[in-house]
Short mmCIF file of C-alpha atoms in Angstrom, two decimals:
data_model
loop_
_atom_site.label_atom_id
_atom_site.label_comp_id
_atom_site.label_asym_id
_atom_site.label_seq_id
_atom_site.Cartn_x
_atom_site.Cartn_y
_atom_site.Cartn_z
CA MET A 9 74.62 -13.10 -24.01
CA GLY A 10 71.10 -15.32 -22.58
CA ASP A 11 70.96 -13.05 -19.94
CA THR A 12 70.53 -9.82 -21.52
CA GLU A 13 67.99 -11.27 -23.56
CA THR A 14 66.01 -12.66 -20.86
CA GLY A 15 66.29 -8.84 -18.72
CA GLY A 16 65.15 -7.32 -22.65
CA GLY A 17 62.36 -10.00 -22.78
CA ASP A 18 60.93 -9.62 -18.29
CA ALA A 19 61.10 -5.81 -19.84
CA ALA A 20 59.21 -6.28 -22.92
CA GLU A 21 56.37 -7.80 -20.75
CA ALA A 22 56.03 -5.72 -18.15
CA GLY A 23 55.66 -2.93 -20.59
CA ALA A 24 52.73 -4.93 -22.18
CA GLY A 25 51.15 -5.82 -18.81
CA ALA A 26 51.32 -1.88 -18.25
CA ARG A 27 49.85 -1.29 -21.62
CA ARG A 28 46.75 -3.92 -21.05
CA ARG A 29 45.88 -2.00 -17.38
CA ARG A 30 46.03 1.11 -19.34
CA ARG A 31 43.63 -0.42 -21.80
CA ASP A 32 41.38 -1.97 -18.59
CA PRO A 33 38.30 0.32 -17.95
CA GLU A 34 38.41 -0.52 -13.97
CA TRP A 35 42.47 -0.26 -13.78
CA THR A 36 41.95 3.32 -15.63
CA TYR A 37 39.13 4.14 -13.28
CA ALA A 38 40.80 3.83 -10.11
CA ALA A 39 44.34 5.43 -11.49
CA LEU A 40 42.69 8.30 -12.60
CA VAL A 41 40.63 8.58 -9.11
CA ASP A 42 43.80 8.26 -7.03
CA ALA A 43 45.55 10.29 -8.77
CA LEU A 44 43.67 13.15 -8.06
CA LEU A 45 43.39 12.30 -4.43
CA GLU A 46 46.96 12.30 -4.57
CA LEU A 47 47.57 15.61 -6.59
CA ILE A 48 45.44 16.83 -4.33
CA SER A 49 47.09 15.85 -0.60
CA GLU A 50 50.49 16.55 -1.88
CA SER A 51 49.61 20.38 -3.28
CA GLY A 52 46.29 21.60 -1.47
CA ARG A 53 45.10 22.71 -4.73
CA GLU A 54 42.82 21.24 -7.65
CA PRO A 55 44.92 19.67 -10.13
CA THR A 56 44.48 20.33 -14.48
CA ARG A 57 43.29 17.27 -16.03
CA LYS A 58 46.45 17.25 -17.93
CA ALA A 59 48.27 16.74 -14.26
CA ILE A 60 45.46 14.11 -13.26
CA ALA A 61 46.09 11.97 -16.76
CA GLU A 62 49.93 12.78 -16.46
CA ARG A 63 50.24 10.89 -13.02
CA ALA A 64 48.19 8.09 -14.19
CA GLY A 65 50.13 7.24 -16.42
CA VAL A 66 47.07 8.23 -19.69
CA SER A 67 46.06 10.69 -21.78
CA GLU A 68 44.02 13.66 -20.74
CA ARG A 69 41.60 12.59 -22.78
CA THR A 70 40.37 9.91 -21.22
CA VAL A 71 39.96 11.58 -18.04
CA PHE A 72 35.93 12.43 -19.36
CA VAL A 73 36.03 8.89 -21.02
CA HIS A 74 35.79 7.64 -18.11
CA PHE A 75 33.92 10.26 -15.86
CA ALA A 76 31.05 12.22 -17.30
CA ASP A 77 32.14 15.88 -16.22
CA ARG A 78 33.99 16.95 -12.99
CA GLU A 79 32.00 16.85 -10.59
CA ALA A 80 32.18 12.71 -11.22
CA LEU A 81 35.50 12.40 -10.88
CA TYR A 82 35.16 14.55 -7.74
CA VAL A 83 32.73 12.18 -6.46
CA ALA A 84 33.83 8.81 -7.41
CA ALA A 85 37.18 10.35 -5.12
CA ALA A 86 35.31 11.43 -2.49
CA ARG A 87 33.99 8.29 -1.93
CA ARG A 88 37.60 7.02 -2.26
CA GLN A 89 38.69 8.78 0.46
CA ALA A 90 36.40 8.09 2.42
CA GLU A 91 37.06 4.60 2.19
CA ARG A 92 40.67 5.59 2.97
CA TRP A 93 39.94 7.53 6.66
CA ARG A 94 37.12 5.05 7.26
CA ALA A 95 40.11 2.41 7.67
CA HIS A 96 41.40 3.79 11.11
CA ALA A 97 37.87 3.27 12.62
CA GLU A 98 38.46 0.45 15.50
CA PRO A 99 35.96 -0.62 17.31
CA VAL A 100 35.44 0.45 21.07
CA PRO A 101 33.30 -1.06 23.09
CA PRO A 102 30.64 1.15 24.43
CA THR A 103 30.93 -0.66 28.25
CA TRP A 104 34.16 0.95 28.68
CA GLU A 105 34.63 3.63 31.41
CA THR A 106 33.94 7.58 29.64
CA ALA A 107 37.27 8.59 29.84
CA ARG A 108 38.85 5.32 28.37
CA LYS A 109 36.69 5.96 25.09
CA VAL A 110 37.26 9.35 24.74
CA ARG A 111 40.94 8.76 24.64
CA ALA A 112 40.24 6.13 22.46
CA LEU A 113 37.60 8.10 20.35
CA LEU A 114 40.29 11.00 19.87
CA ALA A 115 43.64 8.76 18.97
CA GLN A 116 41.23 7.59 15.79
CA ARG A 117 39.94 10.90 15.15
CA GLY A 118 43.44 11.96 14.28
CA ARG A 119 44.44 9.92 12.67
CA MET A 120 41.32 10.40 10.61
CA TYR A 121 40.88 13.59 10.43
CA GLU A 122 44.99 14.04 8.98
CA VAL A 123 44.01 11.82 5.71
CA MET A 124 40.25 13.49 5.51
CA THR A 125 42.20 17.47 5.38
CA PRO A 126 43.95 18.20 2.59
CA ILE A 127 40.84 16.55 0.48
CA ARG A 128 38.34 17.93 2.21
CA ARG A 129 39.09 21.67 2.36
CA ILE A 130 38.58 21.49 -1.37
CA GLY A 131 35.70 19.34 -0.78
CA LEU A 132 33.94 22.47 1.53
CA GLY A 133 34.72 24.98 -1.80
CA LEU A 134 33.25 22.54 -3.96
CA GLU A 135 30.03 21.27 -2.11
CA ALA A 136 27.71 24.04 -2.95
CA ASP A 137 27.91 23.23 -6.87
CA SER A 138 28.04 20.10 -5.98
CA PRO A 139 24.84 18.13 -5.25
CA GLY A 140 27.65 14.94 -5.28
CA LEU A 141 29.56 16.06 -3.59
CA ARG A 142 28.02 17.42 -0.70
CA GLY A 143 25.95 14.36 -0.07
CA VAL A 144 28.88 12.22 0.13
CA MET A 145 30.17 14.53 2.20
CA ALA A 146 26.77 14.55 4.06
CA GLU A 147 26.95 10.78 4.38
CA GLY A 148 30.32 10.55 6.15
CA ASP A 149 29.28 13.21 8.78
CA ALA A 150 26.62 10.74 9.34
CA TRP A 151 28.55 8.06 10.04
CA LEU A 152 31.04 10.18 11.99
CA ARG A 153 27.75 11.31 14.57
CA ALA A 154 26.60 7.31 14.85
CA GLY A 155 29.48 6.25 15.70
CA LEU A 156 29.60 8.81 18.68
CA ALA A 157 26.15 8.06 19.09
CA GLU A 158 27.66 4.27 19.54
CA LEU A 159 30.26 5.21 21.84
CA PHE A 160 28.58 7.01 24.18
CA ALA A 161 25.04 5.37 24.56
CA PRO A 162 25.31 4.79 28.48
CA GLU A 163 26.26 8.12 28.87
CA LEU A 164 23.37 9.70 26.35
CA ALA A 165 20.80 7.15 28.29
CA GLY A 166 21.78 9.12 31.10
CA GLU A 167 21.23 12.50 30.11
CA PRO A 168 17.79 13.81 29.75
CA GLY A 169 16.86 15.39 26.03
CA ALA A 170 20.71 14.01 25.11
CA ARG A 171 20.00 13.68 21.22
CA ARG A 172 17.24 16.75 20.66
CA ALA A 173 18.29 19.64 19.17
CA GLY A 174 21.04 21.15 20.93
CA GLY A 175 21.45 18.25 23.23
CA LEU A 176 24.28 16.47 24.47
CA LEU A 177 24.82 14.27 21.39
CA ASP A 178 24.70 17.49 19.34
CA ALA A 179 27.72 19.25 21.34
CA LEU A 180 29.56 16.03 21.39
CA GLU A 181 29.65 15.91 17.43
CA ALA A 182 30.41 20.17 17.07
CA ALA A 183 33.58 19.45 19.77
CA SER A 184 34.86 16.45 18.41
CA SER A 185 34.44 17.17 14.85
CA TRP A 186 36.46 17.88 11.95
CA ALA A 187 35.71 21.45 11.98
CA ALA A 188 37.02 21.96 15.51
CA TRP A 189 40.32 19.58 14.72
CA ASP A 190 41.09 21.69 11.60
CA HIS A 191 40.89 24.63 13.28
CA LEU A 192 43.23 23.53 15.96
CA ARG A 193 45.84 22.43 13.64
CA ALA A 194 45.23 25.10 10.84
CA ARG A 195 44.54 28.27 12.69
CA ARG A 196 45.72 27.69 15.77
CA GLY A 197 49.13 26.00 14.79
CA LEU A 198 48.23 23.15 17.01
CA ASP A 199 50.40 20.00 16.45
CA GLU A 200 48.41 16.40 16.59
CA ALA A 201 49.25 16.08 20.25
CA ALA A 202 48.00 19.47 21.75
CA ALA A 203 44.54 19.39 19.20
CA ARG A 204 43.95 15.72 20.64
CA ALA A 205 44.44 17.65 24.42
CA ALA A 206 41.95 20.52 23.63
CA VAL A 207 39.43 18.56 22.05
CA GLY A 208 39.66 15.61 25.23
CA ARG A 209 39.62 18.33 27.25
CA THR A 210 36.37 19.34 26.06
CA LEU A 211 34.76 16.02 25.82
CA ARG A 212 35.56 15.12 29.37
CA ALA A 213 34.04 18.28 30.23
CA LEU A 214 30.97 17.44 28.32
CA LEU A 215 30.66 14.10 29.37
CA GLY A 216 31.16 15.24 33.25
CA VAL A 217 34.24 13.52 33.70
CA ALA A 218 37.20 14.60 36.13
CA ALA A 219 40.45 15.67 34.35
CA GLY A 220 42.56 13.69 37.66
CA ARG A 221 40.64 10.68 37.38
CA ALA A 222 40.62 10.73 33.37
CA ALA A 223 44.59 11.11 33.84
CA GLU A 224 44.93 7.79 36.39
CA LEU A 225 43.20 5.36 33.25
CA PRO A 226 45.74 3.93 31.16
CA GLU A 227 46.25 5.01 27.42
CA ALA A 228 43.79 2.97 25.06
CA PRO A 229 45.40 1.07 23.30
CA THR A 230 46.25 1.77 19.73
CA PRO A 231 43.74 0.19 17.06
#
């Protein structure tokens, strides 16, 4: 009898804790954002407000108590998503040999882009009508470009006009972009390894690394 009473008490306490969390504005805000991201990742489509609320465990009217409108919710989700894919970035020394840096970059970008893809596709369809969402996506693109500029700073320094419009940095950015990755994965139907190989071939060509030399180098350590 004592064990049964204790179990009931634990269940009641857990239920009360869940209710307290749902009344916590910060908890509810985060739950709604995570619910939106999860639903898009699972289906590749925009979920309804009802589906978002159900996944978050709150009432439907709660959604726009915490967000002024649909755009505000999507902008918050985009910022949370950026945190997720940026978490796959690890420092790579610019002093490494070029081919080794390319391989390390490919490993990281592949992981980032796989996380990014479902949400990015939805974002591209919405950004024209959403200045906030467009801004978050532009911030992410600028962050990725800055990472390339830092990683390949020695190579860029050795090429006249490398940072000018249409120069080497622009070419590296295009070759290693999410758009290129998504084309290879979705349109060409390549698996991750084949997509990395295709992007790597382009990057090595741009940077003047012979394919034979690249093959001789050890695999870059997985961060």
